[in-house]
Amino acid sequence: MSILLYGAYGYTGRLIAQEAEDRGLEPVLAGRDAAQLDALGNALNLPTRVTSLSEPDRLRRKLEDVPAVLHCAGPFVQTAPPMVEACLDTGTHYLDLTG
């Protein structure tokens, strides 16, 4: 399994997704908006996962097979705590790019 790029359809996430695809990498694009994820995933031919930070149990399940999360969703003060908790619970490496 590849890394999970959360907030993939935002400005920074989109840049990272495009660069990853250009380099032959296959991150899993993630966020809470299925339509935006599908559009980006189809454009880059990358897999997607819809999940919300407000659903901790579901978020943890989405991270169980992911070695690392690149967190691009902001604002940091609101989005980081639930993702950090889920990563700690699942042993997933965490890198925040917005805070």
mmCIF file of N, CA and C in Angstrom:
data_model
loop_
_atom_site.group_PDB
_atom_site.id
_atom_site.type_symbol
_atom_site.label_atom_id
_atom_site.label_comp_id
_atom_site.label_asym_id
_atom_site.label_seq_id
_atom_site.Cartn_x
_atom_site.Cartn_y
_atom_site.Cartn_z
ATOM 1 N N MET A 1 0.841 -1.178 0.000
ATOM 2 C CA MET A 1 0.000 0.000 0.000
ATOM 3 C C MET A 1 0.887 1.241 0.000
ATOM 4 N N SER A 2 0.413 2.259 -0.621
ATOM 5 C CA SER A 2 1.138 3.515 -0.746
ATOM 6 C C SER A 2 0.754 4.463 0.390
ATOM 7 N N ILE A 3 1.353 5.631 0.381
ATOM 8 C CA ILE A 3 1.004 6.651 1.361
ATOM 9 C C ILE A 3 -0.396 7.176 1.088
ATOM 10 N N LEU A 4 -1.006 7.751 2.103
ATOM 11 C CA LEU A 4 -2.312 8.364 1.972
ATOM 12 C C LEU A 4 -2.115 9.871 2.001
ATOM 13 N N LEU A 5 -2.641 10.559 1.008
ATOM 14 C CA LEU A 5 -2.540 12.007 0.893
ATOM 15 C C LEU A 5 -3.899 12.595 1.249
ATOM 16 N N TYR A 6 -4.032 13.074 2.502
ATOM 17 C CA TYR A 6 -5.318 13.595 2.967
ATOM 18 C C TYR A 6 -5.397 15.090 2.674
ATOM 19 N N GLY A 7 -6.529 15.520 2.117
ATOM 20 C CA GLY A 7 -6.668 16.894 1.652
ATOM 21 C C GLY A 7 -6.131 17.020 0.236
ATOM 22 N N ALA A 8 -6.229 15.938 -0.516
ATOM 23 C CA ALA A 8 -5.602 15.831 -1.833
ATOM 24 C C ALA A 8 -6.132 16.834 -2.845
ATOM 25 N N TYR A 9 -7.364 17.275 -2.715
ATOM 26 C CA TYR A 9 -7.938 18.161 -3.725
ATOM 27 C C TYR A 9 -7.803 19.639 -3.363
ATOM 28 N N GLY A 10 -7.161 19.951 -2.242
ATOM 29 C CA GLY A 10 -6.848 21.339 -1.920
ATOM 30 C C GLY A 10 -5.634 21.799 -2.716
ATOM 31 N N TYR A 11 -5.260 23.040 -2.556
ATOM 32 C CA TYR A 11 -4.165 23.602 -3.351
ATOM 33 C C TYR A 11 -2.865 22.812 -3.185
ATOM 34 N N THR A 12 -2.390 22.673 -1.954
ATOM 35 C CA THR A 12 -1.128 21.966 -1.706
ATOM 36 C C THR A 12 -1.247 20.487 -2.034
ATOM 37 N N GLY A 13 -2.336 19.873 -1.628
ATOM 38 C CA GLY A 13 -2.537 18.455 -1.905
ATOM 39 C C GLY A 13 -2.538 18.146 -3.386
ATOM 40 N N ARG A 14 -3.166 19.008 -4.164
ATOM 41 C CA ARG A 14 -3.223 18.816 -5.615
ATOM 42 C C ARG A 14 -1.823 18.897 -6.230
ATOM 43 N N LEU A 15 -1.024 19.855 -5.766
ATOM 44 C CA LEU A 15 0.355 19.970 -6.267
ATOM 45 C C LEU A 15 1.158 18.711 -5.951
ATOM 46 N N ILE A 16 1.012 18.211 -4.732
ATOM 47 C CA ILE A 16 1.745 17.003 -4.326
ATOM 48 C C ILE A 16 1.251 15.791 -5.109
ATOM 49 N N ALA A 17 -0.054 15.680 -5.283
ATOM 50 C CA ALA A 17 -0.609 14.556 -6.043
ATOM 51 C C ALA A 17 -0.080 14.558 -7.475
ATOM 52 N N GLN A 18 -0.052 15.725 -8.101
ATOM 53 C CA GLN A 18 0.440 15.818 -9.477
ATOM 54 C C GLN A 18 1.920 15.466 -9.555
ATOM 55 N N GLU A 19 2.706 15.980 -8.628
ATOM 56 C CA GLU A 19 4.149 15.681 -8.614
ATOM 57 C C GLU A 19 4.393 14.191 -8.375
ATOM 58 N N ALA A 20 3.642 13.612 -7.467
ATOM 59 C CA ALA A 20 3.785 12.174 -7.196
ATOM 60 C C ALA A 20 3.472 11.361 -8.448
ATOM 61 N N GLU A 21 2.390 11.712 -9.117
ATOM 62 C CA GLU A 21 2.006 11.001 -10.336
ATOM 63 C C GLU A 21 3.074 11.182 -11.414
ATOM 64 N N ASP A 22 3.614 12.397 -11.554
ATOM 65 C CA ASP A 22 4.677 12.667 -12.532
ATOM 66 C C ASP A 22 5.904 11.798 -12.283
ATOM 67 N N ARG A 23 6.152 11.475 -11.021
ATOM 68 C CA ARG A 23 7.324 10.669 -10.650
ATOM 69 C C ARG A 23 7.024 9.167 -10.615
ATOM 70 N N GLY A 24 5.826 8.800 -10.997
ATOM 71 C CA GLY A 24 5.470 7.387 -11.040
ATOM 72 C C GLY A 24 5.032 6.810 -9.711
ATOM 73 N N LEU A 25 4.773 7.661 -8.733
ATOM 74 C CA LEU A 25 4.287 7.207 -7.434
ATOM 75 C C LEU A 25 2.764 7.099 -7.479
ATOM 76 N N GLU A 26 2.208 6.339 -6.565
ATOM 77 C CA GLU A 26 0.760 6.141 -6.552
ATOM 78 C C GLU A 26 0.178 6.361 -5.155
ATOM 79 N N PRO A 27 0.156 7.614 -4.688
ATOM 80 C CA PRO A 27 -0.466 7.851 -3.385
ATOM 81 C C PRO A 27 -1.968 7.595 -3.464
ATOM 82 N N VAL A 28 -2.544 7.252 -2.335
ATOM 83 C CA VAL A 28 -3.997 7.135 -2.238
ATOM 84 C C VAL A 28 -4.513 8.525 -1.890
ATOM 85 N N LEU A 29 -5.344 9.079 -2.745
ATOM 86 C CA LEU A 29 -5.897 10.410 -2.526
ATOM 87 C C LEU A 29 -7.074 10.300 -1.570
ATOM 88 N N ALA A 30 -7.113 11.164 -0.578
ATOM 89 C CA ALA A 30 -8.170 11.061 0.429
ATOM 90 C C ALA A 30 -8.686 12.434 0.826
ATOM 91 N N GLY A 31 -9.910 12.434 1.303
ATOM 92 C CA GLY A 31 -10.573 13.633 1.784
ATOM 93 C C GLY A 31 -12.031 13.308 2.023
ATOM 94 N N ARG A 32 -12.809 14.318 2.345
ATOM 95 C CA ARG A 32 -14.208 14.061 2.700
ATOM 96 C C ARG A 32 -15.185 14.262 1.545
ATOM 97 N N ASP A 33 -14.741 14.878 0.453
ATOM 98 C CA ASP A 33 -15.635 15.177 -0.664
ATOM 99 C C ASP A 33 -15.437 14.177 -1.803
ATOM 100 N N ALA A 34 -16.389 13.269 -1.956
ATOM 101 C CA ALA A 34 -16.270 12.199 -2.954
ATOM 102 C C ALA A 34 -16.170 12.740 -4.374
ATOM 103 N N ALA A 35 -16.944 13.762 -4.696
ATOM 104 C CA ALA A 35 -16.938 14.298 -6.059
ATOM 105 C C ALA A 35 -15.574 14.887 -6.415
ATOM 106 N N GLN A 36 -15.005 15.660 -5.498
ATOM 107 C CA GLN A 36 -13.691 16.249 -5.771
ATOM 108 C C GLN A 36 -12.606 15.178 -5.842
ATOM 109 N N LEU A 37 -12.691 14.184 -4.973
ATOM 110 C CA LEU A 37 -11.717 13.085 -5.012
ATOM 111 C C LEU A 37 -11.821 12.299 -6.310
ATOM 112 N N ASP A 38 -13.039 11.983 -6.712
ATOM 113 C CA ASP A 38 -13.228 11.228 -7.952
ATOM 114 C C ASP A 38 -12.671 11.990 -9.147
ATOM 115 N N ALA A 39 -12.934 13.286 -9.207
ATOM 116 C CA ALA A 39 -12.435 14.089 -10.325
ATOM 117 C C ALA A 39 -10.909 14.070 -10.370
ATOM 118 N N LEU A 40 -10.271 14.269 -9.233
ATOM 119 C CA LEU A 40 -8.808 14.282 -9.187
ATOM 120 C C LEU A 40 -8.245 12.888 -9.427
ATOM 121 N N GLY A 41 -8.834 11.892 -8.799
ATOM 122 C CA GLY A 41 -8.375 10.521 -8.992
ATOM 123 C C GLY A 41 -8.464 10.084 -10.442
ATOM 124 N N ASN A 42 -9.557 10.438 -11.103
ATOM 125 C CA ASN A 42 -9.717 10.095 -12.516
ATOM 126 C C ASN A 42 -8.720 10.854 -13.385
ATOM 127 N N ALA A 43 -8.492 12.131 -13.082
ATOM 128 C CA ALA A 43 -7.555 12.934 -13.870
ATOM 129 C C ALA A 43 -6.131 12.401 -13.766
ATOM 130 N N LEU A 44 -5.753 11.913 -12.581
ATOM 131 C CA LEU A 44 -4.383 11.445 -12.356
ATOM 132 C C LEU A 44 -4.264 9.925 -12.394
ATOM 133 N N ASN A 45 -5.392 9.248 -12.545
ATOM 134 C CA ASN A 45 -5.414 7.784 -12.532
ATOM 135 C C ASN A 45 -4.822 7.232 -11.227
ATOM 136 N N LEU A 46 -5.296 7.798 -10.105
ATOM 137 C CA LEU A 46 -4.836 7.391 -8.782
ATOM 138 C C LEU A 46 -6.027 6.933 -7.943
ATOM 139 N N PRO A 47 -5.797 6.013 -7.004
ATOM 140 C CA PRO A 47 -6.886 5.529 -6.149
ATOM 141 C C PRO A 47 -7.326 6.593 -5.145
ATOM 142 N N THR A 48 -8.559 6.477 -4.695
ATOM 143 C CA THR A 48 -9.114 7.437 -3.740
ATOM 144 C C THR A 48 -9.772 6.719 -2.568
ATOM 145 N N ARG A 49 -9.869 7.454 -1.446
ATOM 146 C CA ARG A 49 -10.605 6.984 -0.262
ATOM 147 C C ARG A 49 -11.343 8.169 0.338
ATOM 148 N N VAL A 50 -12.635 8.043 0.424
ATOM 149 C CA VAL A 50 -13.437 9.086 1.055
ATOM 150 C C VAL A 50 -13.492 8.801 2.542
ATOM 151 N N THR A 51 -13.116 9.784 3.342
ATOM 152 C CA THR A 51 -13.221 9.653 4.793
ATOM 153 C C THR A 51 -13.231 11.037 5.419
ATOM 154 N N SER A 52 -13.872 11.141 6.543
ATOM 155 C CA SER A 52 -13.988 12.405 7.250
ATOM 156 C C SER A 52 -13.229 12.339 8.569
ATOM 157 N N LEU A 53 -12.653 13.442 8.937
ATOM 158 C CA LEU A 53 -11.952 13.518 10.219
ATOM 159 C C LEU A 53 -12.924 13.499 11.392
ATOM 160 N N SER A 54 -14.198 13.706 11.124
ATOM 161 C CA SER A 54 -15.197 13.719 12.200
ATOM 162 C C SER A 54 -15.726 12.325 12.536
ATOM 163 N N GLU A 55 -15.202 11.291 11.865
ATOM 164 C CA GLU A 55 -15.612 9.909 12.127
ATOM 165 C C GLU A 55 -14.381 9.093 12.524
ATOM 166 N N PRO A 56 -13.953 9.172 13.798
ATOM 167 C CA PRO A 56 -12.692 8.559 14.230
ATOM 168 C C PRO A 56 -12.570 7.060 13.956
ATOM 169 N N ASP A 57 -13.620 6.295 14.200
ATOM 170 C CA ASP A 57 -13.538 4.845 13.970
ATOM 171 C C ASP A 57 -13.337 4.530 12.493
ATOM 172 N N ARG A 58 -14.083 5.201 11.651
ATOM 173 C CA ARG A 58 -13.947 4.997 10.202
ATOM 174 C C ARG A 58 -12.571 5.455 9.721
ATOM 175 N N LEU A 59 -12.104 6.574 10.240
ATOM 176 C CA LEU A 59 -10.783 7.082 9.861
ATOM 177 C C LEU A 59 -9.701 6.067 10.215
ATOM 178 N N ARG A 60 -9.759 5.515 11.414
ATOM 179 C CA ARG A 60 -8.768 4.502 11.810
ATOM 180 C C ARG A 60 -8.795 3.296 10.871
ATOM 181 N N ARG A 61 -9.970 2.857 10.489
ATOM 182 C CA ARG A 61 -10.072 1.717 9.554
ATOM 183 C C ARG A 61 -9.439 2.052 8.207
ATOM 184 N N LYS A 62 -9.562 3.288 7.774
ATOM 185 C CA LYS A 62 -8.988 3.699 6.487
ATOM 186 C C LYS A 62 -7.463 3.772 6.541
ATOM 187 N N LEU A 63 -6.902 3.829 7.749
ATOM 188 C CA LEU A 63 -5.444 3.941 7.897
ATOM 189 C C LEU A 63 -4.760 2.619 8.201
ATOM 190 N N GLU A 64 -5.508 1.572 8.453
ATOM 191 C CA GLU A 64 -4.916 0.312 8.920
ATOM 192 C C GLU A 64 -3.880 -0.276 7.976
ATOM 193 N N ASP A 65 -4.016 -0.064 6.681
ATOM 194 C CA ASP A 65 -3.063 -0.627 5.721
ATOM 195 C C ASP A 65 -2.160 0.433 5.088
ATOM 196 N N VAL A 66 -2.088 1.600 5.713
ATOM 197 C CA VAL A 66 -1.318 2.719 5.175
ATOM 198 C C VAL A 66 -0.074 2.944 6.037
ATOM 199 N N PRO A 67 1.125 2.957 5.441
ATOM 200 C CA PRO A 67 2.327 3.168 6.241
ATOM 201 C C PRO A 67 2.531 4.618 6.679
ATOM 202 N N ALA A 68 1.996 5.580 5.896
ATOM 203 C CA ALA A 68 2.225 6.988 6.217
ATOM 204 C C ALA A 68 1.114 7.858 5.646
ATOM 205 N N VAL A 69 0.859 8.971 6.342
ATOM 206 C CA VAL A 69 -0.108 9.973 5.902
ATOM 207 C C VAL A 69 0.626 11.280 5.666
ATOM 208 N N LEU A 70 0.405 11.878 4.504
ATOM 209 C CA LEU A 70 0.803 13.259 4.258
ATOM 210 C C LEU A 70 -0.470 14.069 4.419
ATOM 211 N N HIS A 71 -0.511 14.890 5.444
ATOM 212 C CA HIS A 71 -1.735 15.611 5.802
ATOM 213 C C HIS A 71 -1.662 17.026 5.243
ATOM 214 N N CYS A 72 -2.517 17.318 4.267
ATOM 215 C CA CYS A 72 -2.514 18.620 3.599
ATOM 216 C C CYS A 72 -3.782 19.419 3.861
ATOM 217 N N ALA A 73 -4.646 18.932 4.707
ATOM 218 C CA ALA A 73 -5.906 19.616 4.977
ATOM 219 C C ALA A 73 -5.712 20.663 6.064
ATOM 220 N N GLY A 74 -6.302 21.802 5.868
ATOM 221 C CA GLY A 74 -6.241 22.849 6.866
ATOM 222 C C GLY A 74 -7.659 23.242 7.276
ATOM 223 N N PRO A 75 -7.755 24.112 8.228
ATOM 224 C CA PRO A 75 -6.678 24.695 9.023
ATOM 225 C C PRO A 75 -6.123 23.694 10.047
ATOM 226 N N PHE A 76 -4.835 23.774 10.232
ATOM 227 C CA PHE A 76 -4.091 22.840 11.070
ATOM 228 C C PHE A 76 -4.725 22.660 12.443
ATOM 229 N N VAL A 77 -5.104 23.737 13.080
ATOM 230 C CA VAL A 77 -5.626 23.670 14.445
ATOM 231 C C VAL A 77 -6.888 22.801 14.529
ATOM 232 N N GLN A 78 -7.632 22.694 13.438
ATOM 233 C CA GLN A 78 -8.855 21.888 13.437
ATOM 234 C C GLN A 78 -8.648 20.489 12.872
ATOM 235 N N THR A 79 -7.786 20.361 11.875
ATOM 236 C CA THR A 79 -7.678 19.079 11.178
ATOM 237 C C THR A 79 -6.592 18.161 11.717
ATOM 238 N N ALA A 80 -5.564 18.715 12.321
ATOM 239 C CA ALA A 80 -4.455 17.876 12.786
ATOM 240 C C ALA A 80 -4.833 16.947 13.944
ATOM 241 N N PRO A 81 -5.497 17.424 14.998
ATOM 242 C CA PRO A 81 -5.745 16.539 16.143
ATOM 243 C C PRO A 81 -6.434 15.216 15.807
ATOM 244 N N PRO A 82 -7.528 15.198 15.031
ATOM 245 C CA PRO A 82 -8.138 13.896 14.759
ATOM 246 C C PRO A 82 -7.254 12.984 13.905
ATOM 247 N N MET A 83 -6.500 13.556 12.974
ATOM 248 C CA MET A 83 -5.626 12.726 12.145
ATOM 249 C C MET A 83 -4.454 12.203 12.961
ATOM 250 N N VAL A 84 -3.875 13.030 13.807
ATOM 251 C CA VAL A 84 -2.766 12.583 14.656
ATOM 252 C C VAL A 84 -3.228 11.442 15.562
ATOM 253 N N GLU A 85 -4.392 11.589 16.179
ATOM 254 C CA GLU A 85 -4.926 10.531 17.046
ATOM 255 C C GLU A 85 -5.111 9.223 16.281
ATOM 256 N N ALA A 86 -5.679 9.305 15.094
ATOM 257 C CA ALA A 86 -5.894 8.097 14.288
ATOM 258 C C ALA A 86 -4.565 7.459 13.900
ATOM 259 N N CYS A 87 -3.583 8.278 13.560
ATOM 260 C CA CYS A 87 -2.261 7.748 13.200
ATOM 261 C C CYS A 87 -1.585 7.095 14.404
ATOM 262 N N LEU A 88 -1.694 7.706 15.563
ATOM 263 C CA LEU A 88 -1.125 7.102 16.772
ATOM 264 C C LEU A 88 -1.801 5.766 17.080
ATOM 265 N N ASP A 89 -3.107 5.729 16.935
ATOM 266 C CA ASP A 89 -3.857 4.500 17.220
ATOM 267 C C ASP A 89 -3.502 3.358 16.271
ATOM 268 N N THR A 90 -3.138 3.686 15.032
ATOM 269 C CA THR A 90 -2.881 2.653 14.024
ATOM 270 C C THR A 90 -1.399 2.448 13.736
ATOM 271 N N GLY A 91 -0.529 3.230 14.382
ATOM 272 C CA GLY A 91 0.906 3.101 14.125
ATOM 273 C C GLY A 91 1.317 3.622 12.761
ATOM 274 N N THR A 92 0.562 4.572 12.249
ATOM 275 C CA THR A 92 0.814 5.152 10.929
ATOM 276 C C THR A 92 1.694 6.391 11.074
ATOM 277 N N HIS A 93 2.737 6.482 10.266
ATOM 278 C CA HIS A 93 3.588 7.669 10.277
ATOM 279 C C HIS A 93 2.776 8.869 9.797
ATOM 280 N N TYR A 94 3.103 10.057 10.332
ATOM 281 C CA TYR A 94 2.321 11.267 10.064
ATOM 282 C C TYR A 94 3.248 12.412 9.696
ATOM 283 N N LEU A 95 2.919 13.099 8.611
ATOM 284 C CA LEU A 95 3.644 14.300 8.207
ATOM 285 C C LEU A 95 2.616 15.353 7.860
ATOM 286 N N ASP A 96 2.655 16.482 8.566
ATOM 287 C CA ASP A 96 1.714 17.564 8.310
ATOM 288 C C ASP A 96 2.390 18.616 7.451
ATOM 289 N N LEU A 97 1.725 19.016 6.386
ATOM 290 C CA LEU A 97 2.299 19.987 5.468
ATOM 291 C C LEU A 97 1.607 21.333 5.524
ATOM 292 N N THR A 98 0.623 21.485 6.399
ATOM 293 C CA THR A 98 -0.116 22.740 6.436
ATOM 294 C C THR A 98 0.148 23.553 7.690
ATOM 295 N N GLY A 99 0.721 22.967 8.710
ATOM 296 C CA GLY A 99 0.893 23.670 9.974
ATOM 297 C C GLY A 99 2.302 24.036 10.174
#
